[in-house]
Amino acid sequence: MVALQLLWFITGFKISIAFLNIYNSLDICAVSHFNKLHVDYGTSGELLAEQNNQPVGKDFEHYQNISERKCIVELITCPSCVIRIKFLYLNISRTCQKSSVYSHCGCNYVLLHQPSFEEVSAERFCGNYVHNNVTELTYISKTRTTIVTFQYTRNYGHAFTLQFFATMNREVFENVPRVNWLSNSSQTITSPFFPYLYPADLIAEYVVNCRSKVPCRISLSFTDFIIADSSILEVCYLVVYNENTVLKSIICFEFFDWNGQRLYVISGALFRPPVIATSGPTLLMRFYANGASDFGFKASYYFSSENLGKDIIKPNTDCGGQVNNVGGGITMMNMVANGSMVYDCIWIVKIPLHFLHRKTHLYVKIVHFQKFGDSTELLIRNGSTSLDPIIEVLKYPPPIQFNTWRQKEHVVPINQGFYISLRGSFNPQSQMAIVYAAFSYKECFSGLDFLCNNGRCISTLLNCDGFDHCGDFSDESLECQHDPKDHRKYSEIPNFLFPKVEPYADLTMISVVFLLCTFGFIGVIFALALLLYRVNLRTRNQRRIQEHINTIHAILDLSGTEGANNFDEEIIIPDEPPDYEPPPEYSDVFRYIRRMAYGIEYFERINFFSKVNG
């Protein structure tokens, strides 16, 4: 399948492929045991309701007591695909019981919607309809999932038949160039259901084609770009014409197009992409969610021929940004040294989340807007997107002189914010200044807030900075010239984003820093104690080993000393002579010899008689 698509892209000829209907004539009320159908790319099928739409068996009595019954099937396709639905037959009454209202569907209808986008994607179908070649009842999803719900209060023989088909998620925008369309904001491209969160697995393509016999160019300008950091927007443009001046083939590689022009690869880390101007009649844009989600994007596209000026096609967008401090001024002055230049700027003024517990309202006022070129427009919207309601519009040249026009003050809750856009021609005398500030009517923090005469509490850093943040000029009194913190020079500094350069001494940040320092100090003490313990333990172990070694040495020394002493005694101290018995007497020897000769009894007798006789 991928090879066939690639062949279609390269040759420019449309290849017809006959796909098999693997889901053929499925009754929506009879497939409730598998109410999820996975539809691959190129797969088609049919859903219908032609039975009595009434369950049988043990659930029959339960459904008899229910006035509204539903049959639901969920169609799921690939992340880069969408589902096209076309009704072939429809025979559902528009009335509800005795009601005769025909302007909308009553109690019986077929509901098509996409999960997570019920409010903006839901569409009901009812009435009498038979498919023909003149008109069609169709529904095209913008995401990979579509839910088909048949809700009814009575039985139908054959209620409807619809056909579904999974195709590539690609939107094509075609038109012809016209000069008066350069300011036509209706020619827009948006992510699915902007400003709702887009699906995390979304993959979509957008093709813009200029149908013209003369050389044509396309410019693409983003008015909203709120996508996740991991999401990617890839843009490429081609210069290819065919015989009928209608582009049939689109070839776009990963980083370069066919003629070597580098592509734009943009992530959500950028506040707003620059204006993209093509050198040819076709532009291709791919969007990859990459597992993340956010509000999405919105872009306006314009067609023009080569004889139009480049400033109209590609204005300067090096201005604007996310304004996320508690107050300041947005100024644009001395932007052009000579001549003129077209600027297209967008600011989103929102207060950081850690200030929401201290401030309750956000204040914005335009204080300077003068000496611009023709067709300059400044808009302020109550919200953070270009679809939010407009609360102020200024155009130049104005119908009434600006000095006679009363400056308007806009105050909204702190969690809403403002969307400010400026598009027009600047010359050396052009000046624009917008003042904004977060404030509250509750207690002021001593040393951090300034109390205005009208009861508002603003940041003390906004005092004497040249801008009226209180709304009654009480923060810009005559005493500012004696204040050592006089910052009124900031009102004369041209800066697109943040005229205030000093940081705001936030109590929450100070508390966080104090806690971090405290825990860090405790951690250092704990680390030192642990180090000392380990050093002491190691010293004790070494001491025990040393004592054990000393003991062994003592034993060895003692053994060696005793051996040496014994040896010295044997050598130095002489042995005493042994005790010898005196030699026997002569008579004893003679007696012994005679005893041995005559026997022992004989001598014993002689000794006995000798003793007797005296």
Coordinates of C-alpha atoms in Angstrom, one line a residue:
M1 CA 0.0 0.0 0.0
V2 CA 2.8 2.4 0.8
A3 CA 4.5 1.6 -2.5
L4 CA 1.2 2.4 -4.4
Q5 CA 0.9 5.8 -2.6
L6 CA 4.5 6.7 -3.4
L7 CA 3.9 5.8 -7.0
W8 CA 0.8 8.1 -7.0
F9 CA 2.9 10.9 -5.5
I10 CA 5.7 10.6 -8.0
T11 CA 3.8 10.2 -11.3
G12 CA 0.9 12.5 -10.5
F13 CA -1.6 10.0 -11.7
K14 CA -4.4 8.9 -9.5
I15 CA -4.5 5.1 -9.1
S16 CA -7.8 3.5 -8.3
I17 CA -7.6 0.7 -5.9
A18 CA -10.5 -1.5 -5.1
F19 CA -10.6 -2.3 -1.4
L20 CA -12.5 -5.1 0.1
N21 CA -15.5 -4.3 2.3
I22 CA -14.5 -6.4 5.3
Y23 CA -17.4 -4.9 7.3
N24 CA -20.4 -5.5 5.0
S25 CA -24.0 -4.8 6.1
L26 CA -23.5 -4.8 9.9
D27 CA -26.6 -4.1 11.9
I28 CA -25.8 -1.4 14.5
C29 CA -28.1 -2.9 17.1
A30 CA -26.9 -6.5 16.5
V31 CA -23.2 -5.9 16.9
S32 CA -23.3 -4.6 20.5
H33 CA -21.1 -7.4 21.6
F34 CA -18.3 -5.9 19.6
N35 CA -19.1 -2.2 19.6
K36 CA -15.6 -1.2 18.5
L37 CA -14.6 -1.6 14.9
H38 CA -11.0 -1.1 13.9
V39 CA -10.9 0.2 10.4
D40 CA -7.5 0.1 8.5
Y41 CA -6.5 2.7 5.9
G42 CA -8.4 2.1 2.7
T43 CA -11.0 -0.1 4.3
S44 CA -14.7 0.6 3.8
G45 CA -17.9 -1.0 5.2
E46 CA -21.6 -0.5 5.8
L47 CA -23.7 0.0 9.0
L48 CA -27.4 -0.3 8.9
A49 CA -30.5 -0.6 11.1
E50 CA -33.1 -2.7 9.4
Q51 CA -34.4 -5.1 12.1
N52 CA -37.0 -4.3 14.8
N53 CA -34.2 -2.6 16.8
Q54 CA -35.6 -4.4 19.8
P55 CA -33.5 -6.8 22.0
V56 CA -34.7 -10.3 22.6
G57 CA -34.3 -12.8 25.4
K58 CA -33.9 -11.8 29.1
D59 CA -33.3 -8.1 28.3
F60 CA -36.7 -7.7 26.4
E61 CA -38.7 -6.8 29.5
H62 CA -36.1 -4.3 30.7
Y63 CA -36.1 -2.5 27.4
Q64 CA -39.8 -2.3 27.2
N65 CA -39.8 0.1 30.1
I66 CA -37.2 2.4 28.6
S67 CA -38.6 5.3 26.4
E68 CA -35.2 6.0 24.7
R69 CA -33.0 3.2 23.4
K70 CA -29.5 3.4 22.0
C71 CA -27.3 1.4 19.7
I72 CA -23.7 2.5 19.6
V73 CA -20.7 1.5 17.5
E74 CA -17.3 3.2 17.7
L75 CA -15.1 3.3 14.6
I76 CA -11.4 3.5 15.1
T77 CA -8.7 4.0 12.4
C78 CA -5.0 4.8 12.2
P79 CA -3.6 8.0 13.8
S80 CA -2.9 9.6 10.4
C81 CA -6.4 8.6 9.1
V82 CA -9.9 10.0 9.3
I83 CA -13.3 8.4 8.7
R84 CA -15.7 9.5 5.9
I85 CA -19.3 8.6 6.4
K86 CA -22.0 8.8 3.7
F87 CA -25.7 8.0 4.2
L88 CA -27.2 5.7 1.5
Y89 CA -30.6 5.5 3.1
L90 CA -32.3 7.3 6.0
N91 CA -35.9 7.0 7.1
I92 CA -36.2 8.4 10.7
S93 CA -39.0 10.7 11.8
R94 CA -38.1 14.3 12.8
T95 CA -41.0 14.6 15.2
C96 CA -41.0 13.5 18.8
Q97 CA -44.2 11.8 19.9
K98 CA -47.0 14.4 19.2
S99 CA -44.6 17.3 18.4
S100 CA -44.7 18.7 14.8
V101 CA -41.4 20.5 14.9
Y102 CA -39.4 19.7 11.8
S103 CA -36.5 22.2 12.1
H104 CA -34.3 19.7 14.1
C105 CA -34.3 16.1 15.0
G106 CA -36.5 15.0 17.8
C107 CA -36.3 11.8 19.8
N108 CA -35.2 9.6 16.9
Y109 CA -31.9 10.3 15.1
V110 CA -28.4 9.1 14.2
L111 CA -25.8 11.0 16.2
L112 CA -22.2 11.2 14.8
H113 CA -19.5 12.6 17.1
Q114 CA -15.9 12.3 18.1
P115 CA -15.0 11.5 21.7
S116 CA -13.5 14.4 23.7
F117 CA -15.1 16.9 21.2
E118 CA -18.8 16.2 21.7
E119 CA -19.7 19.9 21.8
V120 CA -18.2 20.9 18.5
S121 CA -18.2 17.6 16.5
A122 CA -21.7 16.2 17.2
E123 CA -24.2 16.2 14.3
R124 CA -27.6 14.6 14.2
F125 CA -29.2 13.0 11.1
C126 CA -32.9 12.3 10.6
G127 CA -35.7 12.6 8.1
N128 CA -36.3 10.9 4.8
Y129 CA -33.4 10.5 2.4
V130 CA -32.4 8.2 -0.5
H131 CA -28.9 8.4 -1.9
N132 CA -28.6 10.0 -5.4
N133 CA -26.1 11.8 -7.5
V134 CA -27.4 15.3 -6.7
T135 CA -27.1 15.7 -2.9
E136 CA -25.3 13.7 -0.2
L137 CA -25.5 13.4 3.5
T138 CA -21.9 13.1 4.6
Y139 CA -19.8 13.4 7.7
I140 CA -16.0 13.6 7.8
S141 CA -14.1 13.2 11.1
K142 CA -11.0 15.3 12.0
T143 CA -9.6 12.6 14.3
R144 CA -9.2 8.9 14.2
T145 CA -12.3 8.0 16.2
T146 CA -16.0 8.4 15.3
I147 CA -18.9 7.2 17.4
V148 CA -22.2 6.3 15.6
T149 CA -25.2 6.4 18.0
F150 CA -28.7 5.3 16.9
Q151 CA -31.3 6.7 19.4
Y152 CA -34.9 5.7 19.0
T153 CA -38.2 5.5 20.9
R154 CA -40.0 3.2 18.6
N155 CA -39.3 0.3 16.3
Y156 CA -38.2 0.8 12.7
G157 CA -38.1 -1.7 10.0
H158 CA -35.2 -0.2 8.0
A159 CA -34.1 3.0 9.7
F160 CA -30.9 3.9 7.8
T161 CA -27.8 2.6 5.9
L162 CA -24.5 4.4 6.0
Q163 CA -21.2 3.7 4.4
F164 CA -17.8 4.4 6.1
F165 CA -14.4 4.7 4.6
A166 CA -10.9 5.2 6.2
T167 CA -8.8 7.7 4.3
M168 CA -5.7 9.9 4.9
N169 CA -6.1 12.8 7.3
R170 CA -5.4 15.5 4.7
E171 CA -7.2 18.8 4.1
V172 CA -6.8 20.6 0.8
F173 CA -7.4 24.4 0.4
E174 CA -7.6 25.8 -3.1
N175 CA -8.4 29.2 -4.6
V176 CA -7.2 31.9 -6.9
P177 CA -5.2 35.0 -6.0
R178 CA -7.0 38.3 -5.5
V179 CA -5.6 41.6 -4.1
N180 CA -8.5 42.3 -1.9
W181 CA -8.1 38.9 -0.2
L182 CA -4.8 39.9 1.4
S183 CA -6.7 40.9 4.5
N184 CA -9.3 38.1 4.4
S185 CA -8.9 36.2 7.6
S186 CA -11.5 33.6 6.7
Q187 CA -8.9 31.7 4.7
T188 CA -7.6 29.9 7.8
I189 CA -6.0 26.5 8.7
T190 CA -6.5 25.2 12.2
S191 CA -5.7 22.1 14.2
P192 CA -8.7 19.9 14.9
F193 CA -11.4 21.8 16.8
F194 CA -9.1 24.6 17.8
P195 CA -8.9 25.9 20.6
Y196 CA -9.8 22.5 22.1
L197 CA -7.0 20.2 23.0
Y198 CA -5.9 18.1 20.0
P199 CA -5.4 14.3 20.4
A200 CA -2.0 13.2 21.6
D201 CA -1.7 10.7 18.7
L202 CA -2.7 13.1 15.9
I203 CA -1.0 13.2 12.5
A204 CA -2.4 15.6 9.9
E205 CA -1.5 17.1 6.6
Y206 CA -2.7 20.4 5.1
V207 CA -2.2 21.3 1.4
V208 CA -2.7 24.9 0.1
N209 CA -2.8 25.2 -3.7
C210 CA -3.1 28.3 -5.8
R211 CA -5.0 27.8 -9.0
S212 CA -3.6 30.4 -11.3
K213 CA -2.2 30.6 -14.9
V214 CA 0.3 33.2 -13.8
P215 CA 3.1 32.7 -11.3
C216 CA 1.5 32.6 -7.8
R217 CA 2.9 32.7 -4.3
I218 CA 1.5 31.8 -0.9
S219 CA 2.1 33.4 2.4
L220 CA 1.2 31.7 5.7
S221 CA 0.9 33.7 8.9
F222 CA 0.2 32.1 12.3
T223 CA -2.2 33.9 14.6
D224 CA -2.1 31.2 17.3
F225 CA 0.6 28.7 18.0
I226 CA -0.1 26.9 21.3
I227 CA 1.3 23.5 20.8
A228 CA 3.2 21.2 23.2
D229 CA 7.0 21.3 23.2
S230 CA 7.3 17.8 21.8
S231 CA 4.8 18.4 19.0
I232 CA 6.3 19.3 15.5
L233 CA 5.0 21.3 12.6
E234 CA 6.8 20.7 9.3
V235 CA 6.3 23.0 6.3
C236 CA 7.6 22.7 2.8
Y237 CA 6.7 24.4 -0.5
L238 CA 7.1 23.4 -4.1
V239 CA 7.3 25.1 -7.5
V240 CA 5.7 22.6 -9.8
Y241 CA 3.1 23.3 -12.5
N242 CA 1.4 20.9 -14.8
E243 CA -0.5 21.5 -18.1
N244 CA -3.7 22.6 -16.4
T245 CA -2.0 24.7 -13.8
V246 CA -3.3 22.4 -11.1
L247 CA -0.7 20.6 -9.1
K248 CA -1.2 16.8 -9.0
S249 CA 1.9 15.5 -7.3
I250 CA 3.3 16.6 -4.0
I251 CA 6.9 15.5 -3.0
C252 CA 8.3 16.6 0.2
F253 CA 11.3 15.1 1.9
E254 CA 12.2 15.4 5.6
F255 CA 14.3 18.5 5.6
F256 CA 14.6 19.7 2.0
D257 CA 12.2 19.9 -0.9
W258 CA 13.0 18.9 -4.5
N259 CA 14.7 22.1 -5.5
G260 CA 16.9 22.3 -2.4
Q261 CA 14.9 24.8 -0.4
R262 CA 15.2 24.0 3.3
L263 CA 12.0 23.1 5.2
Y264 CA 10.6 24.7 8.3
V265 CA 10.6 22.3 11.2
I266 CA 8.9 24.1 14.2
S267 CA 8.2 22.8 17.7
G268 CA 6.1 24.2 20.5
A269 CA 9.1 25.8 22.2
L270 CA 8.6 28.8 19.7
F271 CA 6.0 31.4 20.6
R272 CA 5.1 32.1 17.0
P273 CA 6.7 31.0 13.7
P274 CA 7.7 33.6 11.2
V275 CA 5.5 34.3 8.1
I276 CA 6.2 31.7 5.5
A277 CA 6.3 32.9 1.9
T278 CA 6.6 30.3 -0.9
S279 CA 8.1 30.8 -4.3
G280 CA 5.5 28.6 -5.9
P281 CA 1.8 27.8 -6.0
T282 CA 1.7 24.9 -3.4
L283 CA 2.4 24.6 0.3
L284 CA 2.4 21.4 2.3
M285 CA 2.2 21.4 6.1
R286 CA 2.4 18.3 8.3
F287 CA 1.6 18.2 12.0
Y288 CA 2.7 15.5 14.5
A289 CA 1.4 15.6 18.0
N290 CA 4.1 13.1 19.2
G291 CA 2.3 12.0 22.3
A292 CA 1.5 15.4 23.7
S293 CA -1.5 17.7 23.6
D294 CA -2.3 21.4 23.8
F295 CA -4.8 23.9 22.4
G296 CA -3.3 23.8 18.8
F297 CA -2.7 26.4 16.1
K298 CA -4.4 28.7 13.7
A299 CA -2.9 30.2 10.6
S300 CA -4.1 32.5 7.8
Y301 CA -3.0 32.0 4.2
Y302 CA -3.0 34.5 1.3
F303 CA -2.4 34.3 -2.4
S304 CA -0.6 36.9 -4.4
S305 CA 1.2 37.3 -7.8
E306 CA 4.8 38.2 -8.2
N307 CA 4.2 41.9 -8.9
L308 CA 3.0 42.5 -5.3
G309 CA 5.4 43.9 -2.8
K310 CA 7.3 41.6 -0.5
D311 CA 6.3 43.6 2.6
I312 CA 2.6 42.7 2.0
I313 CA 3.5 39.0 1.6
K314 CA 6.0 38.7 4.4
P315 CA 5.7 41.3 7.2
N316 CA 8.1 41.6 10.1
T317 CA 7.0 39.3 13.0
D318 CA 10.1 40.0 15.2
C319 CA 7.8 41.5 17.9
G320 CA 5.2 40.4 20.4
G321 CA 5.5 37.5 22.7
Q322 CA 4.2 36.0 26.0
V323 CA 3.8 38.7 28.6
N324 CA 3.9 37.0 32.0
N325 CA 4.8 39.5 34.6
V326 CA 2.7 41.5 37.0
G327 CA 2.8 44.8 35.1
G328 CA 4.5 47.0 32.7
G329 CA 4.1 48.6 29.3
I330 CA 4.3 47.4 25.7
T331 CA 5.8 50.1 23.6
M332 CA 6.7 50.4 19.9
M333 CA 8.4 53.6 18.9
N334 CA 11.4 54.5 16.7
M335 CA 10.9 51.2 14.9
V336 CA 11.9 52.6 11.5
A337 CA 14.7 55.0 10.7
N338 CA 13.4 56.1 7.3
G339 CA 10.7 54.8 4.9
S340 CA 8.1 52.3 6.2
M341 CA 7.9 48.7 7.3
V342 CA 5.0 46.4 7.9
Y343 CA 4.8 44.7 11.3
D344 CA 2.6 41.9 12.4
C345 CA 2.7 41.5 16.2
I346 CA 0.8 39.4 18.8
W347 CA 1.0 39.6 22.6
I348 CA -0.7 37.3 25.1
V349 CA -0.9 39.0 28.5
K350 CA -1.3 36.5 31.3
I351 CA -0.2 36.6 34.9
P352 CA 2.0 33.7 36.2
L353 CA 0.2 31.1 38.2
H354 CA 2.1 31.8 41.4
F355 CA 0.6 35.3 41.5
L356 CA -3.0 34.2 41.2
H357 CA -3.5 33.9 45.0
R358 CA -2.4 37.5 45.5
K359 CA -4.0 39.4 42.6
T360 CA -7.7 39.3 41.5
H361 CA -7.9 41.4 38.3
L362 CA -5.9 42.3 35.2
Y363 CA -6.0 45.8 33.7
V364 CA -5.1 46.9 30.2
K365 CA -5.3 50.3 28.5
I366 CA -4.1 51.7 25.2
V367 CA -2.4 55.1 25.9
H368 CA -0.7 55.8 22.5
F369 CA -1.7 54.9 19.0
Q370 CA -0.8 57.5 16.4
K371 CA 0.9 58.4 13.1
F372 CA 0.8 54.9 11.4
G373 CA 0.4 54.1 7.8
D374 CA -2.9 53.2 6.1
S375 CA -4.7 50.0 7.0
T376 CA -3.2 49.7 10.4
E377 CA -5.3 47.8 13.0
L378 CA -4.9 47.1 16.7
L379 CA -7.2 44.5 18.4
I380 CA -7.7 43.6 22.0
R381 CA -9.5 40.3 22.8
N382 CA -10.8 39.1 26.1
G383 CA -8.9 35.8 26.3
S384 CA -5.8 34.2 25.1
T385 CA -6.7 33.1 21.5
S386 CA -7.7 34.9 18.3
L387 CA -11.2 33.3 18.6
D388 CA -12.1 35.1 21.8
P389 CA -14.4 38.1 21.7
I390 CA -13.1 41.5 20.6
I391 CA -13.4 44.2 23.3
E392 CA -11.6 47.1 21.4
V393 CA -10.6 47.9 17.9
L394 CA -8.4 50.8 16.8
K395 CA -7.7 51.6 13.1
Y396 CA -5.5 54.2 11.5
P397 CA -6.3 56.6 10.1
P398 CA -9.1 56.8 12.6
P399 CA -12.5 58.3 11.8
I400 CA -12.0 60.7 14.7
Q401 CA -8.7 62.2 15.9
F402 CA -7.1 60.1 18.6
N403 CA -6.7 63.0 21.0
T404 CA -10.4 63.5 21.1
W405 CA -11.0 59.8 21.6
R406 CA -11.6 58.6 25.2
Q407 CA -9.1 56.0 26.3
K408 CA -10.7 52.8 27.4
E409 CA -9.8 50.8 30.5
H410 CA -10.3 47.0 30.3
V411 CA -10.5 45.0 33.5
V412 CA -11.0 41.2 33.5
P413 CA -10.5 38.4 36.1
I414 CA -6.9 37.5 36.7
N415 CA -7.3 34.0 35.1
Q416 CA -8.5 35.2 31.7
G417 CA -5.8 37.4 30.2
F418 CA -5.8 39.4 26.9
Y419 CA -4.9 38.7 23.3
I420 CA -3.5 41.8 21.6
S421 CA -2.7 41.9 17.9
L422 CA -1.2 44.7 15.8
R423 CA -0.8 44.7 12.0
G424 CA 0.1 47.7 10.0
S425 CA 2.7 50.0 8.5
F426 CA 5.2 51.8 10.7
N427 CA 7.1 55.0 9.8
P428 CA 9.6 57.0 11.9
Q429 CA 6.8 58.9 13.7
S430 CA 4.7 55.9 14.6
Q431 CA 4.1 55.3 18.3
M432 CA 2.1 52.7 20.2
A433 CA 2.0 52.1 24.0
I434 CA -0.2 49.7 26.0
V435 CA -0.2 49.6 29.8
Y436 CA -1.1 46.5 31.8
A437 CA -1.0 45.6 35.5
A438 CA -2.3 42.9 37.9
F439 CA -4.0 44.3 41.0
S440 CA -6.4 43.4 43.8
Y441 CA -8.8 45.3 46.1
K442 CA -7.8 43.2 49.1
E443 CA -5.0 43.8 51.6
C444 CA -1.7 45.1 50.3
F445 CA 1.6 43.4 51.2
S446 CA 3.9 45.8 53.0
G447 CA 7.0 46.5 51.0
L448 CA 5.8 44.6 48.0
D449 CA 2.6 46.5 47.0
F450 CA 1.6 50.0 46.3
L451 CA -1.8 51.3 47.4
C452 CA -3.5 53.5 44.8
N453 CA -5.9 56.3 45.6
N454 CA -8.7 54.3 44.1
G455 CA -8.1 51.3 46.4
R456 CA -6.1 49.1 44.0
C457 CA -3.0 47.3 45.1
I458 CA -0.3 47.0 42.5
S459 CA 3.3 46.0 42.6
T460 CA 5.6 48.6 44.2
L461 CA 7.9 48.2 41.2
L462 CA 5.2 49.8 39.0
N463 CA 5.4 53.0 40.9
C464 CA 7.1 55.9 39.1
D465 CA 7.8 54.0 35.9
G466 CA 6.1 56.4 33.5
F467 CA 2.9 54.3 33.0
D468 CA -0.5 54.7 34.6
H469 CA -1.0 51.3 36.3
C470 CA -3.5 52.5 38.9
G471 CA -5.9 54.0 36.5
D472 CA -6.0 57.3 38.3
F473 CA -2.3 58.3 37.9
S474 CA -1.7 58.1 41.6
D475 CA 1.3 55.9 41.0
E476 CA 2.8 58.7 38.7
S477 CA 2.4 61.7 41.0
L478 CA 4.7 64.7 41.1
E479 CA 6.6 63.1 44.0
C480 CA 8.2 60.7 41.5
Q481 CA 10.8 63.3 40.6
H482 CA 12.1 63.2 44.1
D483 CA 11.9 59.4 44.4
P484 CA 15.3 57.6 44.1
K485 CA 13.5 54.8 42.3
D486 CA 12.2 57.0 39.5
H487 CA 11.8 54.7 36.5
R488 CA 9.9 57.0 34.2
K489 CA 12.5 56.7 31.5
Y490 CA 11.1 53.2 30.7
S491 CA 8.1 54.9 29.0
E492 CA 10.5 56.2 26.3
I493 CA 12.3 52.9 25.6
P494 CA 11.2 51.0 22.5
N495 CA 10.7 47.4 23.5
F496 CA 8.3 44.9 22.1
L497 CA 7.9 42.7 25.1
F498 CA 8.9 43.8 28.5
P499 CA 9.7 47.5 29.2
K500 CA 10.2 46.6 32.8
V501 CA 13.7 45.1 33.3
E502 CA 13.7 44.8 37.1
P503 CA 12.7 41.5 38.6
Y504 CA 9.7 41.5 40.9
A505 CA 10.5 40.6 44.5
D506 CA 7.9 37.9 44.9
L507 CA 7.2 36.7 48.5
T508 CA 6.5 33.2 47.3
M509 CA 9.9 33.0 45.5
I510 CA 11.6 34.4 48.6
S511 CA 9.9 31.7 50.7
V512 CA 11.0 29.0 48.3
V513 CA 14.6 30.3 48.2
F514 CA 14.6 30.4 52.0
L515 CA 13.3 26.9 52.3
L516 CA 15.8 25.7 49.8
C517 CA 18.6 27.4 51.6
T518 CA 17.4 26.0 54.9
F519 CA 17.2 22.5 53.6
G520 CA 20.5 22.9 51.9
F521 CA 22.1 24.0 55.2
I522 CA 20.6 21.1 57.0
G523 CA 21.8 18.8 54.3
V524 CA 25.4 20.2 54.6
I525 CA 25.3 19.6 58.4
F526 CA 24.0 16.1 58.0
A527 CA 26.7 15.4 55.4
L528 CA 29.4 16.7 57.7
A529 CA 28.1 14.6 60.6
L530 CA 28.0 11.6 58.4
L531 CA 31.5 12.3 57.3
L532 CA 32.8 12.7 60.8
Y533 CA 31.1 9.5 61.8
R534 CA 32.6 7.6 59.0
V535 CA 36.1 9.1 59.8
N536 CA 35.7 8.2 63.4
L537 CA 34.6 4.7 62.6
R538 CA 37.5 4.2 60.2
T539 CA 39.9 5.5 62.9
R540 CA 38.5 3.1 65.4
N541 CA 38.9 0.2 63.0
Q542 CA 42.5 1.2 62.3
R543 CA 43.1 1.5 66.0
R544 CA 41.8 -2.0 66.6
I545 CA 43.9 -3.4 63.8
Q546 CA 47.0 -1.6 65.2
E547 CA 46.3 -2.9 68.7
H548 CA 45.9 -6.4 67.3
I549 CA 49.2 -6.1 65.4
N550 CA 50.9 -4.8 68.6
T551 CA 49.6 -7.7 70.6
I552 CA 51.0 -10.2 68.0
H553 CA 54.3 -8.4 68.1
A554 CA 54.4 -8.5 71.9
I555 CA 53.7 -12.2 71.8
L556 CA 56.4 -12.8 69.3
D557 CA 58.9 -10.6 71.2
L558 CA 58.1 -12.4 74.5
S559 CA 58.6 -15.8 73.0
G560 CA 61.9 -14.7 71.5
T561 CA 63.1 -13.2 74.8
E562 CA 62.4 -16.4 76.8
G563 CA 64.3 -18.5 74.3
A564 CA 67.3 -16.2 74.4
N565 CA 67.3 -16.3 78.3
N566 CA 67.2 -20.1 78.4
F567 CA 70.1 -20.2 76.0
D568 CA 72.2 -17.8 78.1
E569 CA 71.5 -19.7 81.2
E570 CA 72.8 -22.9 79.7
I571 CA 76.0 -21.2 78.5
I572 CA 76.8 -18.8 81.3
I573 CA 75.6 -20.6 84.5
P574 CA 77.6 -23.8 84.9
D575 CA 76.0 -27.0 86.2
E576 CA 76.8 -28.1 89.7
P577 CA 78.7 -31.4 89.9
P578 CA 76.5 -34.5 90.6
D579 CA 76.5 -36.1 94.1
Y580 CA 78.5 -39.4 94.1
E581 CA 78.1 -42.0 96.7
P582 CA 81.3 -43.1 98.6
P583 CA 82.9 -46.3 97.4
P584 CA 81.9 -49.5 99.4
E585 CA 84.2 -50.9 102.2
Y586 CA 86.4 -53.8 101.7
S587 CA 84.3 -55.9 104.1
D588 CA 81.2 -55.1 102.2
V589 CA 82.7 -56.1 98.9
F590 CA 84.0 -59.4 100.4
R591 CA 80.6 -60.1 101.9
Y592 CA 78.9 -59.4 98.6
I593 CA 81.2 -61.8 96.8
R594 CA 80.7 -64.6 99.3
R595 CA 77.0 -64.0 99.2
M596 CA 77.0 -64.5 95.5
A597 CA 79.1 -67.7 95.8
Y598 CA 77.2 -69.5 98.7
G599 CA 73.8 -68.0 98.3
I600 CA 71.9 -65.5 100.3
E601 CA 70.4 -68.0 102.8
Y602 CA 73.8 -69.1 104.1
F603 CA 74.9 -65.6 104.9
E604 CA 71.6 -64.8 106.6
R605 CA 72.1 -67.8 108.9
I606 CA 75.7 -66.8 109.7
N607 CA 74.5 -63.3 110.5
F608 CA 71.7 -64.7 112.7
F609 CA 74.1 -66.9 114.8
S610 CA 76.6 -64.1 115.1
K611 CA 73.9 -61.8 116.5
V612 CA 72.8 -64.5 118.9
N613 CA 76.2 -65.3 120.2
G614 CA 77.1 -61.8 120.6

